[in-house]
PDB file of N, CA and C in Angstrom:
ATOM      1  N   UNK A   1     127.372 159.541  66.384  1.00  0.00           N
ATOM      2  CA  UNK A   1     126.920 159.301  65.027  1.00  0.00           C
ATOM      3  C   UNK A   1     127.179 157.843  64.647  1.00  0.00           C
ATOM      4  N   UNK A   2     126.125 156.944  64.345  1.00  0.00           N
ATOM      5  CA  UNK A   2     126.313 155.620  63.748  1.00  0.00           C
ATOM      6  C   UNK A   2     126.736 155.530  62.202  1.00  0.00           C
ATOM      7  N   UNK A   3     127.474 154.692  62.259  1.00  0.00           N
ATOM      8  CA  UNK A   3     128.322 154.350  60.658  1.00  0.00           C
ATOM      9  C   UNK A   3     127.162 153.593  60.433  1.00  0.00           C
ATOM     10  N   UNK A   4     126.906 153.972  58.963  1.00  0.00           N
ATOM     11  CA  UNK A   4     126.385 152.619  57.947  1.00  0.00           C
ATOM     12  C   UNK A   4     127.554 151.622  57.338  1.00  0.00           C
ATOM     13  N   UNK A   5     126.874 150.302  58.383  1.00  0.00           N
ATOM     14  CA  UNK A   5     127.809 149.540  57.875  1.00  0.00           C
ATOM     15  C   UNK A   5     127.811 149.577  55.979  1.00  0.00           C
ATOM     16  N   UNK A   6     127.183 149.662  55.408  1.00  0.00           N
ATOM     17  CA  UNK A   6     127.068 149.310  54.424  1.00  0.00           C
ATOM     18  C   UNK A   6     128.270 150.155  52.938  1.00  0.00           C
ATOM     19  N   UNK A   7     128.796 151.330  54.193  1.00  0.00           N
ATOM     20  CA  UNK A   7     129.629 152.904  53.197  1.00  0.00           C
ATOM     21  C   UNK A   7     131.451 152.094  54.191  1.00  0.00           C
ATOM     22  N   UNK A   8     131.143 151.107  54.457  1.00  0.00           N
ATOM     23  CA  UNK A   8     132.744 150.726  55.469  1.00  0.00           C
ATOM     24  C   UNK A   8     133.270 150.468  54.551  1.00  0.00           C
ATOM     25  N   UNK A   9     133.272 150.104  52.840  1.00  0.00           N
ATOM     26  CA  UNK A   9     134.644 149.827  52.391  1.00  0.00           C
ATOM     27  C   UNK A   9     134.500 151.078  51.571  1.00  0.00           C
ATOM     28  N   UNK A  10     133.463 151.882  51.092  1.00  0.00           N
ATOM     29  CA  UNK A  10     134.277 153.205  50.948  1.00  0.00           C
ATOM     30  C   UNK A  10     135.379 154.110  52.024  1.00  0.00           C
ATOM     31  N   UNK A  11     134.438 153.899  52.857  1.00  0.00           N
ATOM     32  CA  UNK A  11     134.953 154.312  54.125  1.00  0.00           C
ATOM     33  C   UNK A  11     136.666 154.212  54.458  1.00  0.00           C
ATOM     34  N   UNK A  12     136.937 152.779  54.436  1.00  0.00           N
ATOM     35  CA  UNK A  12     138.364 152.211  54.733  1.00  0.00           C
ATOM     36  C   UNK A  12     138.980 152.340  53.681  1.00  0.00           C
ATOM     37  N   UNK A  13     139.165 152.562  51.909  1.00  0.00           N
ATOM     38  CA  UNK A  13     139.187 152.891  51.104  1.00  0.00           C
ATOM     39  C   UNK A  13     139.907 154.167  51.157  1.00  0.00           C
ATOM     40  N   UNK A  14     138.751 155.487  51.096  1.00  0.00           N
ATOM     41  CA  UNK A  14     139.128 156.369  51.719  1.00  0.00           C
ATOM     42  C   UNK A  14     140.452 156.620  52.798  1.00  0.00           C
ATOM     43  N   UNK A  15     140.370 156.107  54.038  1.00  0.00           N
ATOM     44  CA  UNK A  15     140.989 155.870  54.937  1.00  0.00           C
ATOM     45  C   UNK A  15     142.462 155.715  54.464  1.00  0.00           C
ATOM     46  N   UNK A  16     142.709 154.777  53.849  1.00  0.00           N
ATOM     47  CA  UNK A  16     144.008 153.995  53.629  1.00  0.00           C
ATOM     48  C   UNK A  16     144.630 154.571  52.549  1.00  0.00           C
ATOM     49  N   UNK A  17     143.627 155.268  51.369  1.00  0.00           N
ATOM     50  CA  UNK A  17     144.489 156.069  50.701  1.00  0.00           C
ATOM     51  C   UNK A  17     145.618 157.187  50.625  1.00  0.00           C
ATOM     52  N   UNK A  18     145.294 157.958  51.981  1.00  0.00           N
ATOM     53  CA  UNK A  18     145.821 158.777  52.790  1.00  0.00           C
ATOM     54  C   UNK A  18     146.987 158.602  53.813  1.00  0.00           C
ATOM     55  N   UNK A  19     147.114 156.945  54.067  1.00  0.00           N
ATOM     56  CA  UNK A  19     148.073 156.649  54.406  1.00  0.00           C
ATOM     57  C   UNK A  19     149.729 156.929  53.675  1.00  0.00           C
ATOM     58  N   UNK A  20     150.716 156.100  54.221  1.00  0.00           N
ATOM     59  CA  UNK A  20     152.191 156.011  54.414  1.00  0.00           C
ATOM     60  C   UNK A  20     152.124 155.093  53.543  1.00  0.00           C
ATOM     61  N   UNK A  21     151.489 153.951  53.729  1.00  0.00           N
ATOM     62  CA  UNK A  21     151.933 152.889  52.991  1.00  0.00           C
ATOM     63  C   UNK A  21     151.624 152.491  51.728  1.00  0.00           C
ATOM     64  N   UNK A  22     150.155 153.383  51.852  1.00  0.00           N
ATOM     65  CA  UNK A  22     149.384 152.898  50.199  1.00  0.00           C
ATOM     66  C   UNK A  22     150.439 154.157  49.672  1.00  0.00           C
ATOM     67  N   UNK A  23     150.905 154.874  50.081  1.00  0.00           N
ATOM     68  CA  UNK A  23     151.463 156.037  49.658  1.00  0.00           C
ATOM     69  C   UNK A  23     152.867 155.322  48.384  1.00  0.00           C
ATOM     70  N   UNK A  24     153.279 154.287  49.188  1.00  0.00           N
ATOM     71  CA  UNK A  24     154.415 153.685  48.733  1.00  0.00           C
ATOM     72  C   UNK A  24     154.220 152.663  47.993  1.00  0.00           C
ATOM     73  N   UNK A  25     152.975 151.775  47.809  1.00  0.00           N
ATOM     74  CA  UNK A  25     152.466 151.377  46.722  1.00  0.00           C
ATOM     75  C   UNK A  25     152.903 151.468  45.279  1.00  0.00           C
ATOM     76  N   UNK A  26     153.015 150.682  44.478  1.00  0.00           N
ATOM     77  CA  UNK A  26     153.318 150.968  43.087  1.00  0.00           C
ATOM     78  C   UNK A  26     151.800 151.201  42.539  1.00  0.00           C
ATOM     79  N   UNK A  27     151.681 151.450  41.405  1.00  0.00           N
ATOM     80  CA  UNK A  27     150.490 151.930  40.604  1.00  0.00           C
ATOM     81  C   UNK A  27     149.872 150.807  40.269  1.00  0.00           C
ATOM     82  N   UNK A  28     150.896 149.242  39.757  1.00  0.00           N
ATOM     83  CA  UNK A  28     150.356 148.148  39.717  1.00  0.00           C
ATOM     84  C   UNK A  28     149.696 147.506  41.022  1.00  0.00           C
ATOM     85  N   UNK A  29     150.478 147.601  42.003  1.00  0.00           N
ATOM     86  CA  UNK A  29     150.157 147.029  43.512  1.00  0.00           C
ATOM     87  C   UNK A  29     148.800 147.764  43.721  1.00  0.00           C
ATOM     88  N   UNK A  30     148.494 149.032  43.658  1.00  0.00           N
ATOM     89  CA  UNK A  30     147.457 149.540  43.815  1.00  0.00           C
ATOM     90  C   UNK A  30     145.861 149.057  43.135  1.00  0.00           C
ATOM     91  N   UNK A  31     146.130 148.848  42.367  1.00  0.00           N
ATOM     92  CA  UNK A  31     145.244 147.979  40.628  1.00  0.00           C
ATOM     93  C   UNK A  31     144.756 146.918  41.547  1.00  0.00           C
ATOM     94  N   UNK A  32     145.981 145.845  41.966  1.00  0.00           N
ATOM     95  CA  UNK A  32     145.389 144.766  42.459  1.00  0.00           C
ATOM     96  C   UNK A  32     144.564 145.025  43.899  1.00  0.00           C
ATOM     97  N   UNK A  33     145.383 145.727  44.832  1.00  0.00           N
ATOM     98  CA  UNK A  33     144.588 146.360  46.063  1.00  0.00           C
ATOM     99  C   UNK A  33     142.833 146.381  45.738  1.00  0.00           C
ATOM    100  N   UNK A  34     143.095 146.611  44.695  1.00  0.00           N
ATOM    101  CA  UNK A  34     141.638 147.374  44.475  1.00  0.00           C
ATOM    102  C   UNK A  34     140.792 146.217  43.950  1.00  0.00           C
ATOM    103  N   UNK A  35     141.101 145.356  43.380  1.00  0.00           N
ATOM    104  CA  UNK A  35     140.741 144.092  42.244  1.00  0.00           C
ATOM    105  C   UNK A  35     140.514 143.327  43.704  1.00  0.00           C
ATOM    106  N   UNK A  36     141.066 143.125  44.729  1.00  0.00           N
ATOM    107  CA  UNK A  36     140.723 142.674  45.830  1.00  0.00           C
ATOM    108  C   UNK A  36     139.623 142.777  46.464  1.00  0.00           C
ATOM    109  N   UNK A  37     139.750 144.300  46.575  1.00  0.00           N
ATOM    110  CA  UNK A  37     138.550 144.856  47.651  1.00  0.00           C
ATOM    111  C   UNK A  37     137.482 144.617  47.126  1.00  0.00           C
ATOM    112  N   UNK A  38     137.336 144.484  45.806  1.00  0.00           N
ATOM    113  CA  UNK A  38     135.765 144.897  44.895  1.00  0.00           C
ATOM    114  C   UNK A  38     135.626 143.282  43.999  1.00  0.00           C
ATOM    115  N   UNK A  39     136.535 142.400  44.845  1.00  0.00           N
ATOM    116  CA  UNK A  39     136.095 140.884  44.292  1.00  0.00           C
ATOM    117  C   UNK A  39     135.136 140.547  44.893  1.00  0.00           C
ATOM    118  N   UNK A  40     133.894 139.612  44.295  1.00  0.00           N
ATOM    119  CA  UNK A  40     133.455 139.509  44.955  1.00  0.00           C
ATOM    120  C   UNK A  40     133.738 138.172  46.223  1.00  0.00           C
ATOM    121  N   UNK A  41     134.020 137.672  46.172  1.00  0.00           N
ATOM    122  CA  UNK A  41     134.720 136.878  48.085  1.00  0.00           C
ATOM    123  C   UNK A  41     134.592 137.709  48.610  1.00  0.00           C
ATOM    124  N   UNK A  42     135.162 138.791  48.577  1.00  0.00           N
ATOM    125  CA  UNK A  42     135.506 139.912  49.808  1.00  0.00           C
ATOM    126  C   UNK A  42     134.156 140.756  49.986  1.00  0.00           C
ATOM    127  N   UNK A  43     133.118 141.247  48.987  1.00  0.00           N
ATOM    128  CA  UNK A  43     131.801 141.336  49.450  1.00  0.00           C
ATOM    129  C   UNK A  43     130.868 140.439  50.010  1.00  0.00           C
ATOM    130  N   UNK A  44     130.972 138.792  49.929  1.00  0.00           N
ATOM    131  CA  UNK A  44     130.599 137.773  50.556  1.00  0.00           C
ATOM    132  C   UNK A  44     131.311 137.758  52.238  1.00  0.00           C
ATOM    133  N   UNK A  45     132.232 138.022  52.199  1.00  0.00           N
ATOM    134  CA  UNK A  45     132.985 138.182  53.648  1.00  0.00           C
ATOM    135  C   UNK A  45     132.328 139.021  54.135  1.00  0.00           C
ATOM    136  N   UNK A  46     132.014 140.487  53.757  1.00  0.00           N
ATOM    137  CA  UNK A  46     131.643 141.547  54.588  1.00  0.00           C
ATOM    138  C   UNK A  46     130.171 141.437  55.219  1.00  0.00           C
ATOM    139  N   UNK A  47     130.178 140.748  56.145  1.00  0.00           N
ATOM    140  CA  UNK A  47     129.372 141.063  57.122  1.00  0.00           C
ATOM    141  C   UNK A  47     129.196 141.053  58.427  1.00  0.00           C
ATOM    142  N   UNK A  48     128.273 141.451  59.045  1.00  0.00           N
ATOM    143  CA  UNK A  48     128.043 141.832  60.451  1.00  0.00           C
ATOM    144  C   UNK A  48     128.078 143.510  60.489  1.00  0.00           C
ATOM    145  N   UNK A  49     128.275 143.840  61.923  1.00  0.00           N
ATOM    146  CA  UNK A  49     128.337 145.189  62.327  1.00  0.00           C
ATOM    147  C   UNK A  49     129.499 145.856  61.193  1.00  0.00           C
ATOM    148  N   UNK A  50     129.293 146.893  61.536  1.00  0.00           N
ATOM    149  CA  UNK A  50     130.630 148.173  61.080  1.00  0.00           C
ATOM    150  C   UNK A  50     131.761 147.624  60.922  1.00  0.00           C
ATOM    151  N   UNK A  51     132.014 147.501  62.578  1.00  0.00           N
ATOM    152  CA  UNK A  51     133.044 147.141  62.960  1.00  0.00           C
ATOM    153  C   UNK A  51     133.414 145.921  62.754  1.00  0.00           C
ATOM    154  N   UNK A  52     132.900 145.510  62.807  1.00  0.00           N
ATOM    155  CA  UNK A  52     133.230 143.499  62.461  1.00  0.00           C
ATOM    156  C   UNK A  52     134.294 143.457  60.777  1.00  0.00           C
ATOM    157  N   UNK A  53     133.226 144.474  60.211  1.00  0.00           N
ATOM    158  CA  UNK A  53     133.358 144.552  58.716  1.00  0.00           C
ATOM    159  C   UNK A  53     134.472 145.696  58.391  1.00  0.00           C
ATOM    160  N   UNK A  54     134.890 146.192  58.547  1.00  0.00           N
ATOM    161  CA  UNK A  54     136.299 147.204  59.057  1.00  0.00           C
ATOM    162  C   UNK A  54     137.076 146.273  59.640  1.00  0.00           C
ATOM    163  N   UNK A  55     137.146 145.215  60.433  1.00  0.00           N
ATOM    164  CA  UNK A  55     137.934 144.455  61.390  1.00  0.00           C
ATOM    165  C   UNK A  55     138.656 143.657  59.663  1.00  0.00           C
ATOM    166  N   UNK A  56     137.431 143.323  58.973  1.00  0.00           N
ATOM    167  CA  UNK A  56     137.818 142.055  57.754  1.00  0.00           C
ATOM    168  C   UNK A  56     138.902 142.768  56.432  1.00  0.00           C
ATOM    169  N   UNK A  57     138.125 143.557  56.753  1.00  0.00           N
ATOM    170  CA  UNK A  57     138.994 144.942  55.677  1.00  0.00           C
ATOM    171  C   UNK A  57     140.460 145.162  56.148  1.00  0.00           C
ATOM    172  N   UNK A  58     140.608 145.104  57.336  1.00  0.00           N
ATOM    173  CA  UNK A  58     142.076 145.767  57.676  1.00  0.00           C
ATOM    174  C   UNK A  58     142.578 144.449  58.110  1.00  0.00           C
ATOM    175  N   UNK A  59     142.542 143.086  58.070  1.00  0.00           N
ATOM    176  CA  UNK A  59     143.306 141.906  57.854  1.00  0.00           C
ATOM    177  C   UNK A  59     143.495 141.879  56.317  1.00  0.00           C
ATOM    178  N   UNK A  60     142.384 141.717  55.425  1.00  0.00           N
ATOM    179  CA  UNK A  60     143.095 141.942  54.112  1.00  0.00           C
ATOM    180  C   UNK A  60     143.768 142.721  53.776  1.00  0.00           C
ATOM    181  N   UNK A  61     143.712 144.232  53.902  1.00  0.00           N
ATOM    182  CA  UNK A  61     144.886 144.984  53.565  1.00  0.00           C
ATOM    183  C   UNK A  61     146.167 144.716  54.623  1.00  0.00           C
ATOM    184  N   UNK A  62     146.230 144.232  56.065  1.00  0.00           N
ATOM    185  CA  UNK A  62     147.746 143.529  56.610  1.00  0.00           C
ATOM    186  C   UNK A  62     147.852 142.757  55.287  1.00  0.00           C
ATOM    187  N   UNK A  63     147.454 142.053  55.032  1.00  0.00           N
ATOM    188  CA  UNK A  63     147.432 140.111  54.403  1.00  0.00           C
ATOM    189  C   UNK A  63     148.224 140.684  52.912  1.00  0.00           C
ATOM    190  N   UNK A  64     147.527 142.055  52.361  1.00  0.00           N
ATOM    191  CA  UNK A  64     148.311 142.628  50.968  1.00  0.00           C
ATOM    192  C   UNK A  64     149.305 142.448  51.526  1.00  0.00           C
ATOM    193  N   UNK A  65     149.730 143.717  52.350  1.00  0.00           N
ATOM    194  CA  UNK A  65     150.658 144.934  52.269  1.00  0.00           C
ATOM    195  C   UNK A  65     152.249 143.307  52.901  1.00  0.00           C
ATOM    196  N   UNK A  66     152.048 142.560  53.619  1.00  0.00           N
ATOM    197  CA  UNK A  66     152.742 141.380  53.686  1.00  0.00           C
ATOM    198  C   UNK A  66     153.222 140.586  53.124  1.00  0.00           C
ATOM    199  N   UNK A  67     152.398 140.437  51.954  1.00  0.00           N
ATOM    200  CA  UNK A  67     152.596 139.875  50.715  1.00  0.00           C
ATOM    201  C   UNK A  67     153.506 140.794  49.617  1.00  0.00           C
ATOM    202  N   UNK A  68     153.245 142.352  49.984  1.00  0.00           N
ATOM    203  CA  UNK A  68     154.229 143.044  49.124  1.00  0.00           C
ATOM    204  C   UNK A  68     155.330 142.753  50.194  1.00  0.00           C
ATOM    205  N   UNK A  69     155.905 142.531  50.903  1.00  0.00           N
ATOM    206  CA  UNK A  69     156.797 142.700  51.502  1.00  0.00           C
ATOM    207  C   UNK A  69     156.795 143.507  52.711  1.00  0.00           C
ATOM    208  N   UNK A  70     156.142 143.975  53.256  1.00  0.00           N
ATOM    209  CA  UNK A  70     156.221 145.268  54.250  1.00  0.00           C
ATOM    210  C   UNK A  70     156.857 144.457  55.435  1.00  0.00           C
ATOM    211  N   UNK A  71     157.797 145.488  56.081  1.00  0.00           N
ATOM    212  CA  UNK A  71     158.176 145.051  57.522  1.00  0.00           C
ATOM    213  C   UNK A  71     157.898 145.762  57.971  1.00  0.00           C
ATOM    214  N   UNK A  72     158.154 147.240  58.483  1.00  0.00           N
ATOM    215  CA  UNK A  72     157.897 148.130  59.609  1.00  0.00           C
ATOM    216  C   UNK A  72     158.106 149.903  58.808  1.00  0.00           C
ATOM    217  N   UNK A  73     158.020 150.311  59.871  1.00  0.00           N
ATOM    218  CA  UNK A  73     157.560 151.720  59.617  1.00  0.00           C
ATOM    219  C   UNK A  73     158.639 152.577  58.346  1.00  0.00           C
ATOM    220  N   UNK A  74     159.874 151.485  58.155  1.00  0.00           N
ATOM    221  CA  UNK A  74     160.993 152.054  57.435  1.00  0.00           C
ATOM    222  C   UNK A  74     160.926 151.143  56.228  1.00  0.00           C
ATOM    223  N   UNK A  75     159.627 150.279  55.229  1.00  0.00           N
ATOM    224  CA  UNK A  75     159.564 149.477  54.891  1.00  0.00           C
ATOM    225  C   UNK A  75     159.379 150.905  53.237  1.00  0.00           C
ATOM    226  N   UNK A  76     160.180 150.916  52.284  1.00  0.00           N
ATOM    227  CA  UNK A  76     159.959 151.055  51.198  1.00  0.00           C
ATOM    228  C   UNK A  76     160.812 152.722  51.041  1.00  0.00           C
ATOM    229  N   UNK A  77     161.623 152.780  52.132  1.00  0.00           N
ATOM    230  CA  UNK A  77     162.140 154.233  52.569  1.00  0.00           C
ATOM    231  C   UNK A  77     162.243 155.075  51.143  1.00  0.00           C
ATOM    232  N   UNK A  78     161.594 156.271  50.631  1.00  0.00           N
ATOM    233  CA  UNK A  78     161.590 156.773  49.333  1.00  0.00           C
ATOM    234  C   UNK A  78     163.441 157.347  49.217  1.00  0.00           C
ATOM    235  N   UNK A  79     164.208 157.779  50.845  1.00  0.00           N
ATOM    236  CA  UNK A  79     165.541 158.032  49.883  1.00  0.00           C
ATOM    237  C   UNK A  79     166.752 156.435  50.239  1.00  0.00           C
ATOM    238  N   UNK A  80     166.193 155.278  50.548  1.00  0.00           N
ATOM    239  CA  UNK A  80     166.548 154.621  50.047  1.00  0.00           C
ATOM    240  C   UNK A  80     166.480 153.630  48.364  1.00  0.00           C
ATOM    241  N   UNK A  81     165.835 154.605  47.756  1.00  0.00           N
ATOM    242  CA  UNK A  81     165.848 153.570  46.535  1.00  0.00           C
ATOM    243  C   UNK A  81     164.298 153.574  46.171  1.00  0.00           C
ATOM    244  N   UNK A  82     163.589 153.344  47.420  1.00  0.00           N
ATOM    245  CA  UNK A  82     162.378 153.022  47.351  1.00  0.00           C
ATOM    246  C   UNK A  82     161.753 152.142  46.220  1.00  0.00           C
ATOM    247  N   UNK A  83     160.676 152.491  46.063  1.00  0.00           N
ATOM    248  CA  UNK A  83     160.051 151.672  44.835  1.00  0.00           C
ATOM    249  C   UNK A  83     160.013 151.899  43.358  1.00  0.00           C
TER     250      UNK A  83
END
């Protein structure tokens, strides 16, 4: 089955919501996540294949989630304190 490139940031959207990390997100951090994805730069970026465009998507969300601070898989631990 071929992806429409054109449904990839619903798509990754989708995707990442379901994660660990957006999980640990604050409600504000999330706001901006989103103020990101749907700027337009980042619809000027998206192009090429699927994949190319999924490739651009998941450096910006590294490029967030880095900027919040993330280190590794123990990054925001909920019974340490968390967020």
């Amino acid at each position: 089955m071929e992806r429409k490139k054109e449904n990839v940031k619903k798509d990754f959207i989708d995707m990442i919501e379901k994660s660990w990390a957006y999980d640990r997100l604050t409600k504000a951090e999330r706001q901006s996540l989103a103020d990101v994805f749907y700027d337009v730069r980042t619809e000027k970026a998206l192009k090429g294949s699927y994949n190319h465009r999924c490739d651009i998507l998941q450096i910006i969300y590294y490029s967030f989630l880095k900027g919040c601070g993330y280190t590794d898989f123990n990054w925001r631990e909920k019974e340490k304190g968390g967020f």
